[in-house]
């Protein structure tokens, strides 16, 4: 009916479609009748699988996309007069069109400069303590991205240090895990170790970039923080009536292990591109490649050549291209990209 | 992986799954890469199909669910100090947990009593003119449900009269079309006749209850009302990154005609139940059966018997059961329901 | 500079100016420098006086007007998905242009029909228990007006019954006390007896209608409910920088006893008018006159005659005039009004 | 009743009380009855005086304080998805506890680094054009402070350049005039020249710091931007019922010329302190003294000595003290301050 003729790209992990495991689960879920709004067997099963995966009795909710998952989670942690500390380059600050402020009715994002998308305990402390008068938002949450928007990961030790500092400061720790699976794959640590065991209070676990159509999981490790979150979902337009179709793909992903397999594959593709480019005269990669992204520093005119060769990618301030890999990236295309970069951008 | 063992129910049209035409389109869309956020061919095609269907150059957006579609549309029409007039029994008033107020940051719903879910021009006028001081919201929108929550439909003449009155009063006319297809099927009038030709400004066209997994279309017949609606969708967490999976089912539904076929089928099932019950001593149906719902007046103890027989249904204040049919309802189950009602509820 | 030539009216208690005690305190406060934002001696003194008056260690804040005081107090008690139960005729529902919904970002007011502006425990219970699903706001607060918009008062027993029912239902009890002083004067009960001793959690104590220029006191009897309320005031534009000028009038009113004297006087004026009119053939008063308001039922044409005679008053749906008295009402004018009513409206 | 024993300070212009001209007007306004909510003669007169002062048919509203005036004005210019560009040091960004975001339900402040609190056309252009995708707020307003938080002023030429750039970019230009009078006094240009003639669309004209108790004027030079602003004021708790007491002081200030006289006096005090300190070995003033503020760079331990000597002042990041003068500052105290600074801080 509609031609899908776009060649595989490395622009973003949301260019790709639905992976087989997620698809198959949706297909299985699509038989007969089910109770709506999450009272169905698929939602129960998905929640159970998350509790198994995280080895704890967490509260699990499903939102339609990452904007909503993160913004709603933050709005549950914050009152309107609260402040949320994040990296200046974090997605909630730079790419959500004011969604966190909208959902929370005014919670203010306070940004920390960050060379690589990560924030450090000392900087967090300095900002959190900078003001304590009522003319400035009351600091309430620190939010971090794991993996970061620059394709880096926080180690367990780094997470623990941030969580420790957050606790001291009376801050809750929220993790934007749009690419959480990639961090798990990269660090070879368990989801539990990378979240609540390290001190994370709430995780938004991204399904879309991991291979699903829609559906992010909001996971509260402290049950009291999840109070009435179902009401928030409903009021904010994030409660699916046919919830089974948000939950079933998660069942498919978690039961089959595809969530981690997909991430490992995407990470490997990034690593492969990096390996092809590292050390080449005239090529500069901006960040250590730890997850599924590669950032190439290059002048605009060279990027134009790359575009003319058919490649799509995001550019960033300062000059360069971001390449992002997903569950369906192929080594052939990564090599083709490497070839073109080496040919056109040195 | 998960057992789907619920027998077919007549409780709500969101108990059913994805119809074959929607499913097949999703399957076709799930090949290769596509641009995200609606810049893909499926979204373009779906929008084009809506413009064809409505015979006008309307603006089309996709939201995840009906709560969001209606609330976001209303927030685009209203400032926070505006008033929205609706029937006291309308879904936006009774079943959205304050979503319209949340999305609009305070627009107030002003309700008209209504025996059957419809509002009349005179009542609309009276409420709209009741107050004109700044201590009361400034009236801005009238919203109606087509078909209504009681399974009734507005005729073209009724719509025209409401639109005429709205225009005179300086009100915009919004239509909650969660079951718009059922109204089209019932009235045998074109989508254009039931909307912009009659004077409707914005329609939220429901896909979920029509046979899709997620995805409602917000259709602006006046382009200036749609200004920046894409920004609203983004900020409110209603912009799908893999938009093709919201759009493709619409392509499947619209190209195949399933949108109307499904609605006709559901309406016929409701009519069939009504035919079986009408005129029977001791049975009272509350509203004329014009779409896919049947409302049976019955005391609580008889409804308990029906429940004990395995049937699920919503009850309502005043005493009775609502039965709602969908694309996958079967005549056998409708007959089984009729048999049990006749046996247990007379 | 500007002519003040309006004859004394009985339309509203906000037509009157600043009473001598409030004025004198402002004058005294207007010497030298003071710390801003409430860190001054007048604010401390006013808070202390409130704690004395209420015989308890309550938390006291000052807002600029009643709209803000009530809406901010409710927003402190509610999350956006909560419901607030009130009388259909309550000021928060009918005369705040959606302010409660705006301040709370969507908390929904659920109204109880009420013949006289009061709500009863049974009706409160019925509404609070009507729904318990996530598609409807979660009930959180009951708000009552003391004295009511109809000039009636809740007795201590009535308050206790409402509070008891609220507690059982898990609801907080908020009192809109725009005319709280009039209720105290009417009932001859202490402020403590009419609030926390009866089970009220939060009171907005109106200063404007009692004889001040601006400045309502928000009084939390449960300290934990007041957490961060100073931040809410600041963010919502309700923190006066020269706070002493909001606080000093309260010092004047409370130290001198003018708050109660003013209310007694206004109540007496209302009673005087009622006495002049009661029992007269053709005259119907709508409500028992318990505070500072008198409601006269009369057809529109007779009210026109009264207006033509120079009187100003509010009218209401159903047909009639509201007369409201304040600290500066004079018996001569009340008698003049009574004369004209008897002459023109029988 | 309460002792006002604080010695005159130079910490902020909101430490001072009500100037005689404002007080006298309030006194005159406090006779008899007046229509509420701004339908009184004083409000009409104040609005007329503003139109005279600005030599144009502007729309005038009164809000209780600067937080509300600026935030409400911005919310009238913006939808929730809009962006507001301001200096990183601007009061709306640093000292309003998220009020602009709260009133607008999410409009995001985008900040420009600024050495002295002013923003330049090129920087404005760069930020406004940095992004044009829907994942980032749509730029809508540039807001500037006149005089700035650093005590500097924009010249007419600078304002014209900013307005010209704003127009080209499709941005509205808002002026936070908490100390607008000080800018007029400093530049010796008319209010019209410093606002609409230069291209400013909306001005919040501060009364509090100019010598009033409460009451800022929001002045729309483009009438269409003021549409329904009265509803916004009402809903946001910024409509005074006894409005004459907000308006009358403005009548007093504008008719008597005190608004400008007060500002000139405060500016002169600042200049006097600067003159005493400039050129002294070991003393560094941070910004040219153009309005009523003096910023002294000094290490923390020296500021402690100054504090121990009884002086109050705000400190700022980077290290130093801000001194701010008002209508009631006395040369004797300025000299005393200068003496102590010279004695303790060199």
Short mmCIF file of N, CA and C in Angstrom, two decimals, chain B residues 182-287:
data_model
loop_
_atom_site.label_atom_id
_atom_site.label_comp_id
_atom_site.label_asym_id
_atom_site.label_seq_id
_atom_site.Cartn_x
_atom_site.Cartn_y
_atom_site.Cartn_z
N UNK B 182 -19.22 4.58 13.82
CA UNK B 182 -20.55 4.02 14.10
C UNK B 182 -21.66 5.00 13.73
N UNK B 183 -21.38 6.28 13.92
CA UNK B 183 -22.37 7.28 13.53
C UNK B 183 -22.52 7.35 12.02
N UNK B 184 -21.38 7.30 11.32
CA UNK B 184 -21.43 7.31 9.84
C UNK B 184 -22.24 6.11 9.36
N UNK B 185 -21.96 4.95 9.94
CA UNK B 185 -22.65 3.74 9.53
C UNK B 185 -24.14 3.84 9.83
N UNK B 186 -24.47 4.41 10.96
CA UNK B 186 -25.86 4.50 11.38
C UNK B 186 -26.65 5.45 10.50
N UNK B 187 -26.05 6.58 10.21
CA UNK B 187 -26.78 7.64 9.51
C UNK B 187 -26.71 7.50 7.99
N UNK B 188 -25.78 6.68 7.54
CA UNK B 188 -25.53 6.55 6.10
C UNK B 188 -25.32 7.90 5.45
N UNK B 189 -24.55 8.70 6.12
CA UNK B 189 -24.14 9.99 5.57
C UNK B 189 -22.63 10.00 5.52
N UNK B 190 -22.07 10.80 4.65
CA UNK B 190 -20.61 10.82 4.48
C UNK B 190 -19.94 11.50 5.67
N UNK B 191 -18.67 11.14 5.91
CA UNK B 191 -17.91 11.82 6.97
C UNK B 191 -17.93 13.34 6.80
N UNK B 192 -17.88 13.80 5.57
CA UNK B 192 -17.91 15.25 5.35
C UNK B 192 -19.24 15.84 5.79
N UNK B 193 -20.32 15.17 5.44
CA UNK B 193 -21.64 15.68 5.81
C UNK B 193 -21.82 15.74 7.33
N UNK B 194 -21.18 14.80 8.01
CA UNK B 194 -21.35 14.73 9.46
C UNK B 194 -20.36 15.60 10.22
N UNK B 195 -19.52 16.29 9.49
CA UNK B 195 -18.53 17.12 10.19
C UNK B 195 -18.52 18.54 9.60
N UNK B 196 -17.53 18.83 8.77
CA UNK B 196 -17.32 20.22 8.36
C UNK B 196 -18.48 20.77 7.54
N UNK B 197 -19.11 19.93 6.75
CA UNK B 197 -20.24 20.45 5.98
C UNK B 197 -21.37 20.88 6.91
N UNK B 198 -21.46 20.22 8.04
CA UNK B 198 -22.48 20.61 9.02
C UNK B 198 -22.00 21.71 9.94
N UNK B 199 -20.69 21.98 9.93
CA UNK B 199 -20.18 23.07 10.76
C UNK B 199 -19.27 22.66 11.90
N UNK B 200 -18.86 21.40 11.92
CA UNK B 200 -17.92 20.96 12.96
C UNK B 200 -16.52 21.49 12.63
N UNK B 201 -15.81 21.99 13.65
CA UNK B 201 -14.49 22.56 13.41
C UNK B 201 -13.37 21.55 13.58
N UNK B 202 -13.52 20.70 14.56
CA UNK B 202 -12.46 19.72 14.85
C UNK B 202 -13.12 18.39 15.22
N UNK B 203 -12.55 17.33 14.68
CA UNK B 203 -13.03 15.99 14.98
C UNK B 203 -11.90 15.14 15.53
N UNK B 204 -12.17 14.43 16.61
CA UNK B 204 -11.26 13.37 17.04
C UNK B 204 -11.88 12.06 16.59
N UNK B 205 -11.24 11.45 15.63
CA UNK B 205 -11.76 10.26 14.96
C UNK B 205 -11.10 9.05 15.64
N UNK B 206 -11.92 8.25 16.30
CA UNK B 206 -11.39 7.14 17.08
C UNK B 206 -11.01 5.94 16.24
N UNK B 207 -9.79 5.49 16.43
CA UNK B 207 -9.35 4.30 15.73
C UNK B 207 -9.39 3.06 16.63
N UNK B 208 -9.14 3.25 17.91
CA UNK B 208 -9.02 2.11 18.82
C UNK B 208 -10.31 1.30 18.86
N UNK B 209 -11.41 1.98 19.11
CA UNK B 209 -12.67 1.26 19.22
C UNK B 209 -13.15 0.76 17.86
N UNK B 210 -12.56 1.28 16.81
CA UNK B 210 -12.92 0.88 15.45
C UNK B 210 -12.14 -0.36 14.99
N UNK B 211 -11.11 -0.76 15.77
CA UNK B 211 -10.40 -1.98 15.40
C UNK B 211 -8.88 -1.88 15.39
N UNK B 212 -8.35 -0.76 15.86
CA UNK B 212 -6.90 -0.60 15.89
C UNK B 212 -6.36 -0.84 17.30
N UNK B 213 -5.02 -0.88 17.41
CA UNK B 213 -4.40 -1.08 18.72
C UNK B 213 -4.34 0.25 19.48
N UNK B 214 -3.84 1.24 18.84
CA UNK B 214 -3.76 2.60 19.38
C UNK B 214 -3.90 3.56 18.21
N UNK B 215 -4.11 4.82 18.51
CA UNK B 215 -4.03 5.80 17.44
C UNK B 215 -5.34 6.42 17.06
N UNK B 216 -5.55 7.66 17.53
CA UNK B 216 -6.73 8.42 17.17
C UNK B 216 -6.28 9.55 16.25
N UNK B 217 -7.13 9.90 15.32
CA UNK B 217 -6.79 10.99 14.40
C UNK B 217 -7.48 12.27 14.87
N UNK B 218 -6.71 13.33 14.94
CA UNK B 218 -7.26 14.65 15.25
C UNK B 218 -7.32 15.43 13.94
N UNK B 219 -8.51 15.80 13.55
CA UNK B 219 -8.71 16.38 12.22
C UNK B 219 -9.27 17.79 12.34
N UNK B 220 -8.46 18.73 11.91
CA UNK B 220 -8.86 20.14 11.94
C UNK B 220 -9.39 20.53 10.57
N UNK B 221 -10.63 20.96 10.54
CA UNK B 221 -11.20 21.38 9.26
C UNK B 221 -10.91 22.85 8.98
N UNK B 222 -10.52 23.56 10.01
CA UNK B 222 -10.08 24.94 9.83
C UNK B 222 -8.60 24.97 10.13
N UNK B 223 -7.83 25.21 9.09
CA UNK B 223 -6.38 25.04 9.22
C UNK B 223 -5.78 25.95 10.28
N UNK B 224 -6.33 27.15 10.43
CA UNK B 224 -5.71 28.07 11.39
C UNK B 224 -5.82 27.54 12.82
N UNK B 225 -6.81 26.70 13.06
CA UNK B 225 -6.94 26.11 14.40
C UNK B 225 -5.85 25.07 14.67
N UNK B 226 -5.23 24.59 13.62
CA UNK B 226 -4.21 23.55 13.75
C UNK B 226 -2.81 24.11 13.92
N UNK B 227 -2.71 25.44 13.94
CA UNK B 227 -1.38 26.05 14.02
C UNK B 227 -0.59 25.51 15.20
N UNK B 228 0.60 25.06 14.92
CA UNK B 228 1.52 24.56 15.97
C UNK B 228 0.98 23.34 16.72
N UNK B 229 -0.02 22.67 16.18
CA UNK B 229 -0.53 21.51 16.92
C UNK B 229 0.54 20.41 17.03
N UNK B 230 1.47 20.40 16.09
CA UNK B 230 2.56 19.43 16.19
C UNK B 230 3.40 19.69 17.44
N UNK B 231 3.61 20.96 17.76
CA UNK B 231 4.34 21.28 18.99
C UNK B 231 3.55 20.82 20.23
N UNK B 232 2.24 21.03 20.19
CA UNK B 232 1.44 20.57 21.32
C UNK B 232 1.57 19.06 21.50
N UNK B 233 1.48 18.32 20.39
CA UNK B 233 1.60 16.86 20.47
C UNK B 233 2.94 16.48 21.08
N UNK B 234 3.99 17.12 20.59
CA UNK B 234 5.33 16.80 21.10
C UNK B 234 5.40 17.05 22.60
N UNK B 235 5.04 18.26 23.01
CA UNK B 235 5.20 18.64 24.42
C UNK B 235 4.35 17.79 25.35
N UNK B 236 3.20 17.36 24.86
CA UNK B 236 2.28 16.60 25.71
C UNK B 236 2.53 15.09 25.63
N UNK B 237 3.63 14.69 25.03
CA UNK B 237 3.95 13.26 25.01
C UNK B 237 3.08 12.46 24.06
N UNK B 238 2.65 13.11 22.98
CA UNK B 238 1.75 12.45 22.03
C UNK B 238 2.34 12.37 20.63
N UNK B 239 3.64 12.55 20.53
CA UNK B 239 4.28 12.41 19.22
C UNK B 239 5.02 11.08 19.20
N UNK B 240 4.54 10.16 18.40
CA UNK B 240 5.18 8.85 18.29
C UNK B 240 6.46 8.97 17.49
N UNK B 241 7.53 8.38 17.99
CA UNK B 241 8.75 8.43 17.18
C UNK B 241 8.61 7.49 15.98
N UNK B 242 8.16 6.28 16.22
CA UNK B 242 7.93 5.39 15.08
C UNK B 242 6.48 5.56 14.62
N UNK B 243 6.21 6.74 14.11
CA UNK B 243 4.84 7.13 13.77
C UNK B 243 4.19 6.21 12.75
N UNK B 244 4.99 5.59 11.92
CA UNK B 244 4.38 4.73 10.89
C UNK B 244 3.45 3.68 11.48
N UNK B 245 3.73 3.29 12.74
CA UNK B 245 2.88 2.25 13.32
C UNK B 245 1.56 2.79 13.88
N UNK B 246 1.45 4.09 14.01
CA UNK B 246 0.15 4.69 14.29
C UNK B 246 -0.60 4.98 12.99
N UNK B 247 0.16 5.33 11.95
CA UNK B 247 -0.47 5.75 10.70
C UNK B 247 -0.88 4.56 9.82
N UNK B 248 -0.03 3.55 9.78
CA UNK B 248 -0.28 2.45 8.86
C UNK B 248 -1.64 1.79 9.08
N UNK B 249 -2.03 1.52 10.33
CA UNK B 249 -3.35 0.91 10.52
C UNK B 249 -4.47 1.75 9.92
N UNK B 250 -4.32 3.06 10.00
CA UNK B 250 -5.32 3.92 9.37
C UNK B 250 -5.32 3.74 7.86
N UNK B 251 -4.14 3.58 7.29
CA UNK B 251 -4.08 3.33 5.85
C UNK B 251 -4.85 2.04 5.54
N UNK B 252 -4.58 1.02 6.35
CA UNK B 252 -5.28 -0.24 6.14
C UNK B 252 -6.79 -0.10 6.29
N UNK B 253 -7.20 0.61 7.31
CA UNK B 253 -8.63 0.77 7.57
C UNK B 253 -9.33 1.59 6.49
N UNK B 254 -8.67 2.67 6.08
CA UNK B 254 -9.32 3.58 5.14
C UNK B 254 -9.29 3.04 3.72
N UNK B 255 -8.16 2.45 3.32
CA UNK B 255 -8.07 1.92 1.95
C UNK B 255 -9.03 0.76 1.74
N UNK B 256 -9.16 -0.05 2.76
CA UNK B 256 -9.98 -1.26 2.62
C UNK B 256 -11.46 -1.01 2.89
N UNK B 257 -11.74 0.14 3.48
CA UNK B 257 -13.12 0.38 3.88
C UNK B 257 -13.49 -0.30 5.19
N UNK B 258 -12.51 -0.90 5.85
CA UNK B 258 -12.82 -1.63 7.09
C UNK B 258 -13.37 -0.69 8.16
N UNK B 259 -12.94 0.58 8.13
CA UNK B 259 -13.42 1.51 9.16
C UNK B 259 -14.95 1.54 9.20
N UNK B 260 -15.56 1.53 8.01
CA UNK B 260 -17.01 1.61 7.95
C UNK B 260 -17.65 0.22 8.11
N UNK B 261 -16.99 -0.75 7.53
CA UNK B 261 -17.49 -2.12 7.62
C UNK B 261 -17.54 -2.58 9.08
N UNK B 262 -16.45 -2.31 9.78
CA UNK B 262 -16.42 -2.68 11.21
C UNK B 262 -17.56 -2.02 11.98
N UNK B 263 -17.77 -0.75 11.69
CA UNK B 263 -18.80 -0.01 12.41
C UNK B 263 -20.18 -0.54 12.08
N UNK B 264 -20.39 -0.83 10.80
CA UNK B 264 -21.70 -1.38 10.40
C UNK B 264 -21.97 -2.69 11.12
N UNK B 265 -20.91 -3.51 11.17
CA UNK B 265 -21.07 -4.80 11.83
C UNK B 265 -21.43 -4.62 13.30
N UNK B 266 -20.71 -3.76 13.97
CA UNK B 266 -20.95 -3.54 15.41
C UNK B 266 -22.37 -3.00 15.61
N UNK B 267 -22.76 -2.07 14.76
CA UNK B 267 -24.12 -1.52 14.87
C UNK B 267 -25.16 -2.61 14.67
N UNK B 268 -24.92 -3.46 13.69
CA UNK B 268 -25.88 -4.54 13.42
C UNK B 268 -26.02 -5.47 14.62
N UNK B 269 -24.89 -5.73 15.29
CA UNK B 269 -24.95 -6.59 16.47
C UNK B 269 -25.82 -5.95 17.55
N UNK B 270 -25.64 -4.65 17.74
CA UNK B 270 -26.44 -3.95 18.74
C UNK B 270 -27.92 -4.01 18.35
N UNK B 271 -28.18 -3.76 17.10
CA UNK B 271 -29.55 -3.80 16.61
C UNK B 271 -30.15 -5.20 16.81
N UNK B 272 -29.33 -6.22 16.54
CA UNK B 272 -29.81 -7.59 16.68
C UNK B 272 -30.22 -7.86 18.13
N UNK B 273 -29.37 -7.43 19.06
CA UNK B 273 -29.72 -7.62 20.47
C UNK B 273 -31.01 -6.87 20.80
N UNK B 274 -31.08 -5.66 20.31
CA UNK B 274 -32.27 -4.85 20.60
C UNK B 274 -33.52 -5.53 20.05
N UNK B 275 -33.40 -6.04 18.85
CA UNK B 275 -34.56 -6.70 18.22
C UNK B 275 -35.01 -7.90 19.04
N UNK B 276 -34.04 -8.62 19.56
CA UNK B 276 -34.38 -9.78 20.39
C UNK B 276 -35.09 -9.38 21.68
N UNK B 277 -34.76 -8.18 22.16
CA UNK B 277 -35.27 -7.79 23.49
C UNK B 277 -36.49 -6.88 23.44
N UNK B 278 -36.61 -6.12 22.38
CA UNK B 278 -37.69 -5.13 22.33
C UNK B 278 -39.06 -5.79 22.38
N UNK B 279 -39.93 -5.15 23.12
CA UNK B 279 -41.30 -5.65 23.14
C UNK B 279 -41.52 -6.78 24.11
N UNK B 280 -40.42 -7.29 24.69
CA UNK B 280 -40.60 -8.37 25.66
C UNK B 280 -41.07 -7.78 26.99
N UNK B 281 -42.05 -8.41 27.53
CA UNK B 281 -42.60 -7.99 28.83
C UNK B 281 -41.49 -7.99 29.88
N UNK B 282 -41.34 -6.89 30.59
CA UNK B 282 -40.37 -6.86 31.68
C UNK B 282 -38.99 -6.38 31.26
N UNK B 283 -38.81 -6.17 29.97
CA UNK B 283 -37.52 -5.69 29.48
C UNK B 283 -37.67 -4.22 29.08
N UNK B 284 -36.75 -3.39 29.54
CA UNK B 284 -36.79 -1.99 29.13
C UNK B 284 -35.43 -1.56 28.60
N UNK B 285 -35.42 -1.09 27.38
CA UNK B 285 -34.18 -0.52 26.81
C UNK B 285 -34.25 0.99 27.01
N UNK B 286 -33.11 1.56 27.40
CA UNK B 286 -33.15 2.96 27.83
C UNK B 286 -33.13 3.96 26.69
N UNK B 287 -32.42 3.64 25.61
CA UNK B 287 -32.30 4.59 24.52
C UNK B 287 -32.57 3.90 23.20
#
